[in-house]
Coordinates of C-alpha atoms in Angstrom, one line a residue:
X1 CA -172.5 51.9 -138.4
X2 CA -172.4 55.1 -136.9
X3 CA -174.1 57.9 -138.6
X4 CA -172.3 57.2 -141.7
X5 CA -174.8 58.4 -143.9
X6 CA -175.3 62.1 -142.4
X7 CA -173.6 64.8 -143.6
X8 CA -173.4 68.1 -141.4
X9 CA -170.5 69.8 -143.2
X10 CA -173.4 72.3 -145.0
X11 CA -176.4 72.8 -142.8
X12 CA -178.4 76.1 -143.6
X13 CA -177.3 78.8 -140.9
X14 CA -180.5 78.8 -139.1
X15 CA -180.4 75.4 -138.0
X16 CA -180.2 75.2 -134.2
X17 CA -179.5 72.2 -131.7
X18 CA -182.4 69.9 -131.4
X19 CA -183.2 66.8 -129.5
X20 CA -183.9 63.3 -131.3
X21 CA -185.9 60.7 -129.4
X22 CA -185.7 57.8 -131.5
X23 CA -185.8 55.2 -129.0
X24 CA -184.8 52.6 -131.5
X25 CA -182.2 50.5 -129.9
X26 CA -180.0 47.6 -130.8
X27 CA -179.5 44.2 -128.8
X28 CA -175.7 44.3 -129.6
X29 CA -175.3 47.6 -127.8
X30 CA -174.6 46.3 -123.9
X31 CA -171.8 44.0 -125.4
X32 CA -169.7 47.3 -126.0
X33 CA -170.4 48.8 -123.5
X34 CA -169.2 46.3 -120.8
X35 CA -166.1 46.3 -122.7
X36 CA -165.8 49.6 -121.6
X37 CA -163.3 50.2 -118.3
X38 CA -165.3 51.5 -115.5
X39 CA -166.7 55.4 -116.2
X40 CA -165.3 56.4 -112.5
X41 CA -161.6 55.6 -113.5
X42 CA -161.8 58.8 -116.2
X43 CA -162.2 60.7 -113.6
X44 CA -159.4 59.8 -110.8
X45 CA -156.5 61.8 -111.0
X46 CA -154.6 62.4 -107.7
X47 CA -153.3 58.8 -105.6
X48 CA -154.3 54.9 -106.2
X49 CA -156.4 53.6 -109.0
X50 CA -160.1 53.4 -107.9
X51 CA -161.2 51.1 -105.0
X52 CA -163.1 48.2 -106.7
X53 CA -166.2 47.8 -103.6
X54 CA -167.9 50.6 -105.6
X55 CA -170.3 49.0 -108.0
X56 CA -169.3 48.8 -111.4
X57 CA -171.6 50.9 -113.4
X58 CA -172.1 49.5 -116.9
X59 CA -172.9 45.5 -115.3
X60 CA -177.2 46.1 -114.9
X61 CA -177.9 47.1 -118.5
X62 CA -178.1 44.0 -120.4
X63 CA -182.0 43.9 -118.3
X64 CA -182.8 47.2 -118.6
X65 CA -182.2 47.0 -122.4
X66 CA -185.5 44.6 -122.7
X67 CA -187.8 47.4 -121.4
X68 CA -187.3 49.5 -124.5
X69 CA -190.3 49.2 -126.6
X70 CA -189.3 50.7 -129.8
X71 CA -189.1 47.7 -132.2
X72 CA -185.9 48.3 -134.3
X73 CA -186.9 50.4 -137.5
X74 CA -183.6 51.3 -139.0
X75 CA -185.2 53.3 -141.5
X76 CA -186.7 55.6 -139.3
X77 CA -183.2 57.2 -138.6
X78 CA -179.7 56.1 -140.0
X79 CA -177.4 57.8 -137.5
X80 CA -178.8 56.0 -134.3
X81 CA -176.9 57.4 -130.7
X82 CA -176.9 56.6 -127.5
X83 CA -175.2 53.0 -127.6
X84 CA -174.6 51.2 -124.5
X85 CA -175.4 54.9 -122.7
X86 CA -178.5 54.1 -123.6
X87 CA -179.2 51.0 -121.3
X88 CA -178.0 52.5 -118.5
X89 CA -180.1 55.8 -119.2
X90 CA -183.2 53.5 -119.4
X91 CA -183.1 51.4 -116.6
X92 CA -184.1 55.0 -114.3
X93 CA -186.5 55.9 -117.3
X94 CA -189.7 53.7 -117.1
X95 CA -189.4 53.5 -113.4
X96 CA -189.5 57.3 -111.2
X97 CA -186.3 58.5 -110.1
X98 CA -184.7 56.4 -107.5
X99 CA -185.3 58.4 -104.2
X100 CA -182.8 60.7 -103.6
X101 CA -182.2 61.4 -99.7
X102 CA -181.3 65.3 -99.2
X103 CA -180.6 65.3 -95.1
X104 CA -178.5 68.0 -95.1
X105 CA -179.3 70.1 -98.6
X106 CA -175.5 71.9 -98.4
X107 CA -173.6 68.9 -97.8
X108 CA -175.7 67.2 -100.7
X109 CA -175.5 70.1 -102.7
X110 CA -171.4 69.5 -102.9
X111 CA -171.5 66.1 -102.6
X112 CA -170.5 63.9 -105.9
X113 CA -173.7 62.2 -107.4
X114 CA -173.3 58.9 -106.0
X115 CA -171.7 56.4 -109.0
X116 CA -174.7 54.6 -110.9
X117 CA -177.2 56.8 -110.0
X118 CA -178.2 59.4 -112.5
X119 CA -179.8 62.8 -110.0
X120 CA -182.7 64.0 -112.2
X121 CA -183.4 67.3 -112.0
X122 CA -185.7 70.6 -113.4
X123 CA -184.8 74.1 -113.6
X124 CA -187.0 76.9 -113.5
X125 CA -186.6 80.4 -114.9
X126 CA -188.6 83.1 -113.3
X127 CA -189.2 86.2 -114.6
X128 CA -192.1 87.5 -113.0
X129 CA -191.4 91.1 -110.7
X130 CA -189.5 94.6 -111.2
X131 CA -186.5 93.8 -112.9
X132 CA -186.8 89.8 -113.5
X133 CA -187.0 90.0 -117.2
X134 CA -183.3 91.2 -117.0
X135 CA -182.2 89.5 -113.7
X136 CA -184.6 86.0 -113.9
X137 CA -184.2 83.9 -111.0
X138 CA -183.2 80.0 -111.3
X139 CA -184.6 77.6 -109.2
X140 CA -182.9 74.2 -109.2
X141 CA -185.3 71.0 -107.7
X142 CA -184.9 67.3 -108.1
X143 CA -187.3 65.9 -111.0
X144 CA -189.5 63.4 -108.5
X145 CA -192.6 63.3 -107.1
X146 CA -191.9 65.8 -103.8
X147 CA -190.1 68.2 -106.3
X148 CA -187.5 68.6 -103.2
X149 CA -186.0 72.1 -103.5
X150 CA -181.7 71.7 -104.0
X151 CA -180.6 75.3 -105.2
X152 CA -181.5 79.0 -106.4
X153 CA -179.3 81.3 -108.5
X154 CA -179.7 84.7 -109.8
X155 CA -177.6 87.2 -111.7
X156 CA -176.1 90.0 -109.5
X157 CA -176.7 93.8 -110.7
X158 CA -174.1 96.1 -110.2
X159 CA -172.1 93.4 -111.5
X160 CA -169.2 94.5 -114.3
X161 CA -169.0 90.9 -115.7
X162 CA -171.9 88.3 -115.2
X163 CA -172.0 87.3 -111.8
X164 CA -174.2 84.6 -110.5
X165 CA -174.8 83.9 -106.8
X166 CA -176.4 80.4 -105.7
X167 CA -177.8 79.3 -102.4
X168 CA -179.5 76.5 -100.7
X169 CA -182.5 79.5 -99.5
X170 CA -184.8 80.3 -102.6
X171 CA -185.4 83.4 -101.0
X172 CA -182.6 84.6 -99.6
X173 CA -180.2 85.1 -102.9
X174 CA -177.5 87.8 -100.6
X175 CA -173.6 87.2 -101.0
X176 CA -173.8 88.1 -96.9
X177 CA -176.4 85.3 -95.8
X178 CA -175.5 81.9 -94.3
X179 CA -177.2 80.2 -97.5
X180 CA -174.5 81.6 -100.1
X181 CA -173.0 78.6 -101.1
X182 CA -171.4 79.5 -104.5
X183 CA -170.8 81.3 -107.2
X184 CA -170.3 81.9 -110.8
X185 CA -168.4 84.1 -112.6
X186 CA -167.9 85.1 -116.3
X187 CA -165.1 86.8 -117.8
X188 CA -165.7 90.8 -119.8
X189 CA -166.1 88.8 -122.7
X190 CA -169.0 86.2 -121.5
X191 CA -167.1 83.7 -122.6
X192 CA -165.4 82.2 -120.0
X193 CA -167.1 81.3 -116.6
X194 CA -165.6 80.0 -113.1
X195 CA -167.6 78.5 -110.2
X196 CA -167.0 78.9 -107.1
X197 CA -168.4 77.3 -103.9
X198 CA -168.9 79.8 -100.9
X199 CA -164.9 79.8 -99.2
X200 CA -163.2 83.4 -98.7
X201 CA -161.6 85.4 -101.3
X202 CA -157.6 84.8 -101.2
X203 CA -157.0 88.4 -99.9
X204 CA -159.0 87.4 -96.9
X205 CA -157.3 84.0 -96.6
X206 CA -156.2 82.4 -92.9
X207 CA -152.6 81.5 -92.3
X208 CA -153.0 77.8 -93.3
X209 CA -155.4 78.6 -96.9
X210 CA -157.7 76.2 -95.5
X211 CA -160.4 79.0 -95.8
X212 CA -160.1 79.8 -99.3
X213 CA -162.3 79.5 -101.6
X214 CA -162.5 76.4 -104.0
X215 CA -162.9 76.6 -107.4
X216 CA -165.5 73.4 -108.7
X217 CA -165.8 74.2 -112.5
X218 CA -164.8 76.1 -115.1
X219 CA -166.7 76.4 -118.8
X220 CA -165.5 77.4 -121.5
X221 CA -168.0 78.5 -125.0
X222 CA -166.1 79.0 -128.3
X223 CA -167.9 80.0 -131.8
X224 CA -167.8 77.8 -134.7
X225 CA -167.4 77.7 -138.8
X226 CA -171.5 79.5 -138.6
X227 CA -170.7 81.8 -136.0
X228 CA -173.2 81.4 -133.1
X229 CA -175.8 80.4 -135.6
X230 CA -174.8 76.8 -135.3
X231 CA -174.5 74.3 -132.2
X232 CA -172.4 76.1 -129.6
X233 CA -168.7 74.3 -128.3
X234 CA -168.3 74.3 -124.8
X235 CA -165.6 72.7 -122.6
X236 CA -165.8 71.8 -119.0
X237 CA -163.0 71.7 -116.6
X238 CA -163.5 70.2 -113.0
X239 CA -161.4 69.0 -110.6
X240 CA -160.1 65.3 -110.6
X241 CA -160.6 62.9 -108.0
X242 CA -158.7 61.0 -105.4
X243 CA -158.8 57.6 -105.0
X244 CA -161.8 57.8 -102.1
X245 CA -163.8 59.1 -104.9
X246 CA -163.7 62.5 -103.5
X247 CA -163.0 66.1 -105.2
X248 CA -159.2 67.5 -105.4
X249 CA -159.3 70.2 -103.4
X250 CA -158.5 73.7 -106.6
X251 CA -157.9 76.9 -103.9
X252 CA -156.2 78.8 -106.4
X253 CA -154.1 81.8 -104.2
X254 CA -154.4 83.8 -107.5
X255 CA -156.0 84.0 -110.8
X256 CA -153.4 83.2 -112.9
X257 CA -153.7 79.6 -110.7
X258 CA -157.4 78.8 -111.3
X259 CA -159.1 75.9 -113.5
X260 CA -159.0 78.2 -116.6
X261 CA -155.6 78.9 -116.1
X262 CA -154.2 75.5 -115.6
X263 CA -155.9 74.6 -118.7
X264 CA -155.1 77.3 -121.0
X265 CA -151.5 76.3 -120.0
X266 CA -152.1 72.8 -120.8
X267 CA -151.2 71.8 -116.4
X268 CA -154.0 69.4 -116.2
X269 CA -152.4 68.0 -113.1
X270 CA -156.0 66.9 -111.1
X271 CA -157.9 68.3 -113.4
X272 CA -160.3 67.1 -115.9
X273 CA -161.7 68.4 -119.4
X274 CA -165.1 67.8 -120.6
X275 CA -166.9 68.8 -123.8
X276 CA -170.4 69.3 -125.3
X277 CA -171.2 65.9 -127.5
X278 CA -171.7 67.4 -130.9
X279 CA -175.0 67.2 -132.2
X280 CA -175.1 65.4 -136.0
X281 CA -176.6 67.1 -138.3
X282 CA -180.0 65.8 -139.5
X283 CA -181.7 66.1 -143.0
X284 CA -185.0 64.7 -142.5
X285 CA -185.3 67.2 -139.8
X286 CA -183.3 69.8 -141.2
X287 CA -181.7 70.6 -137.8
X288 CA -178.8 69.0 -136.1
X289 CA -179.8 66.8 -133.0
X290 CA -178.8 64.9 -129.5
X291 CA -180.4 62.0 -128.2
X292 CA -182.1 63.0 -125.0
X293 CA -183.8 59.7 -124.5
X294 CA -186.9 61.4 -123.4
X295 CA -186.0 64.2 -121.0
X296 CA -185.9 66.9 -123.7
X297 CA -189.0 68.1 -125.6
X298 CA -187.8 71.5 -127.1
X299 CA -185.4 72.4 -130.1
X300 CA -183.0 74.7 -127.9
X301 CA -179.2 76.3 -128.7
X302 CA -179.1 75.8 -124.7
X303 CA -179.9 71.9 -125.2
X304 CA -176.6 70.1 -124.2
X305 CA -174.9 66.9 -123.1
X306 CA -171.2 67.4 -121.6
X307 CA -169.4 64.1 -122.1
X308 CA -165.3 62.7 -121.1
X309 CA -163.4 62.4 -124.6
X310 CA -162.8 58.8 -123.8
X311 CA -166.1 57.4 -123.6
X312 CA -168.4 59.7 -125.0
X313 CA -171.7 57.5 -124.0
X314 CA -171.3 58.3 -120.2
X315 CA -173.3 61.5 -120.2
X316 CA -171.5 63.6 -117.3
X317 CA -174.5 65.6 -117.3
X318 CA -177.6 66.4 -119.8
X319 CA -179.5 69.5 -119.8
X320 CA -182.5 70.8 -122.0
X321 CA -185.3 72.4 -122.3
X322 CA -189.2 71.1 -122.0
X323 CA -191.3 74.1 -122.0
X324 CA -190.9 78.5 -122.1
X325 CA -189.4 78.5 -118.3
X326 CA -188.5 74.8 -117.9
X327 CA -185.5 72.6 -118.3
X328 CA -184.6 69.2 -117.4
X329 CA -181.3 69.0 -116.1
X330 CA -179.5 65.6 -115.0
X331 CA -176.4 65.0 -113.6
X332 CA -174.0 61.7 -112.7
X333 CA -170.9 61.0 -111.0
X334 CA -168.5 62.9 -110.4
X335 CA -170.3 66.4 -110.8
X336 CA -172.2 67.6 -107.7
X337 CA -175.7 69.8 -107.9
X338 CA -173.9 73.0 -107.7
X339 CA -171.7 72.3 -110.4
X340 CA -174.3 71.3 -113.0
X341 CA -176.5 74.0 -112.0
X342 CA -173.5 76.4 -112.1
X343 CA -173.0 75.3 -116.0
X344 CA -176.5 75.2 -116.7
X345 CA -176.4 78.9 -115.5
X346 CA -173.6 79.7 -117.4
X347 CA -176.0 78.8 -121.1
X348 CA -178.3 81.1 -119.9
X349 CA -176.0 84.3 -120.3
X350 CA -176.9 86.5 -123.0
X351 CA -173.5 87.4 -124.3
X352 CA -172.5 87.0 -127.7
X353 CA -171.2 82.9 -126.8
X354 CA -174.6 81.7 -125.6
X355 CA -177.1 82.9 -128.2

């Protein structure tokens, strides 16, 4: 019953990603989903299974799943998406955002999105001034009615490979300041990207390591059959988690011991891979497409949704764009703002991977 009748083997080249918002929906959908195990045990890696006082995340959709309009119209689109997912997407969408307390914006900034809640965000590209057609400045702020500032980021000049520095001051973007609080990195290639948060460089580590800096993500972007004309591949590696629900510490001592390392070498001790859910190719449309479930409003190569291979309806994170300067980007447990922001950052490159 899934998109059986599509076929995206032959799409002309130009096609790009798109986003689909066909909100039809079907009353069998929560049944599978509550089948499903819960979404935070993908993620644990180091220690005990997970502790069962969290809530369980997939139990409140079966209610939500009434507030969806749409009456279903299966002709209106064969390859419907977003089963189960979808339930747990709408029950935030009708009502605003739950409130999001920021008390202390760098400890939020690193700290997991709580489990059940999905942290709605908008990104903003600015590229107003001297040089900010070339170096733009990001500004990361949660999607709700005080628009609470979370993060900035900007490219580095002087920089041989990409270099991205983000901090909790939106106008204080120095690698020197107090509001540095991480960093991404791309390999010569633009390729390959690392993030950082804002620890010391292992030359300038203490005796014990414990100042080192951690490494929080790693992305990956590979071509496909159409070259970069087609939707782009990306994989995500984080760290695990232990089994209080909190990141594995990565302090990699060298490079050859970082996330893109351990993966390349297939050592996925307390580490997890994520990918890009491939967009299906659409005929009616003539583009392939994602269902963003309302947050996206633009066709966009940079529209994405990174998902865990084994349950591709918990979105990890969504990310797309809804006007010339504006994205949407939204994140869930177990990424943190900086992380999400740092991939987001990382589609924004302009080497030959991103366009």
């Amino acid at each position: 019953w899934f998109h059986m009748t599509v076929s995206p083997m032959y799409p002309p080249p130009a096609a790009t990603s798109s986003d689909e918002e066909d909100d039809s929906d079907s009353s069998t959908k929560p049944i599978r989903s509550e089948k499903k195990k819960n979404p935070v045990s993908l993620f644990q890696t180091g220690g005990d299974p997970p502790k069962e006082k969290k809530t369980k995340k997939k139990a409140p959709p079966k209610a939500a799943e009434s507030e969806e309009e749409t009456p279903e119209t299966p002709q209106k689109n064969s390859n419907k998406k977003g089963k189960g997912k979808k339930s747990k997407k709408t029950k935030e969408e009708r009502p605003p955002s739950p409130v999001i307390e920021v008390d202390n914006l760098e400890e939020f900034v690193l700290r997991p999105a709580p489990q059940g809640v999905t942290i709605k965000c908008r990104v903003t590209r600015d590229k107003k001034g001297m040089d900010r057609g070339l170096y733009p400045t990001y500004y990361l702020h949660l999607d709700n009615d005080k628009k609470v500032f979370l993060l900035a980021g900007r490219k580095r000049k002087k920089s041989k490979t990409s270099n991205y520095l983000i901090s909790i001051d939106p106008t204080d973007l120095s690698r020197g300041g107090e509001n540095f609080i991480g960093k991404l990195r791309s390999n010569l290639m633009g390729t390959k990207f690392t993030v950082f948060d804002n620890g010391a460089n292992p030359d300038r580590a203490n005796a014990d390591w414990s100042n080192v800096r951690q490494e929080l993500s790693a992305v990956v972007y590979e071509t496909n059959v159409l070259g970069f004309k087609g939707p782009r591949k990306m994989t995500v590696i984080i760290p695990g988690m232990n089994a209080d629900n909190e990141r594995v510490p990565i302090r990699p001592r060298n490079d050859n011991d970082g996330l893109l390392m351990r993966w390349q070498n297939k050592n996925m001790d307390n580490v997890i891979e994520l990918h890009n859910k491939a967009p299906v190719w659409n005929d009616e449309t003539q583009s392939y497409v994602l269902n963003f479930h309302g947050r996206v409003t633009h066709a966009s190569v940079k529209n994405f949704q990174i998902v865990h291979g084994s349950d591709p309806d918990y979105i990890v994170m969504q990310f797309g764009r809804v006007a010339d300067d504006a994205f949407t980007m939204d994140y869930n447990y177990p990424l943190c703002a900086v992380q999400a922001f740092a991939i987001a950052l990382s589609s924004f490159d302009g080497k030959l991977a991103c366009e």
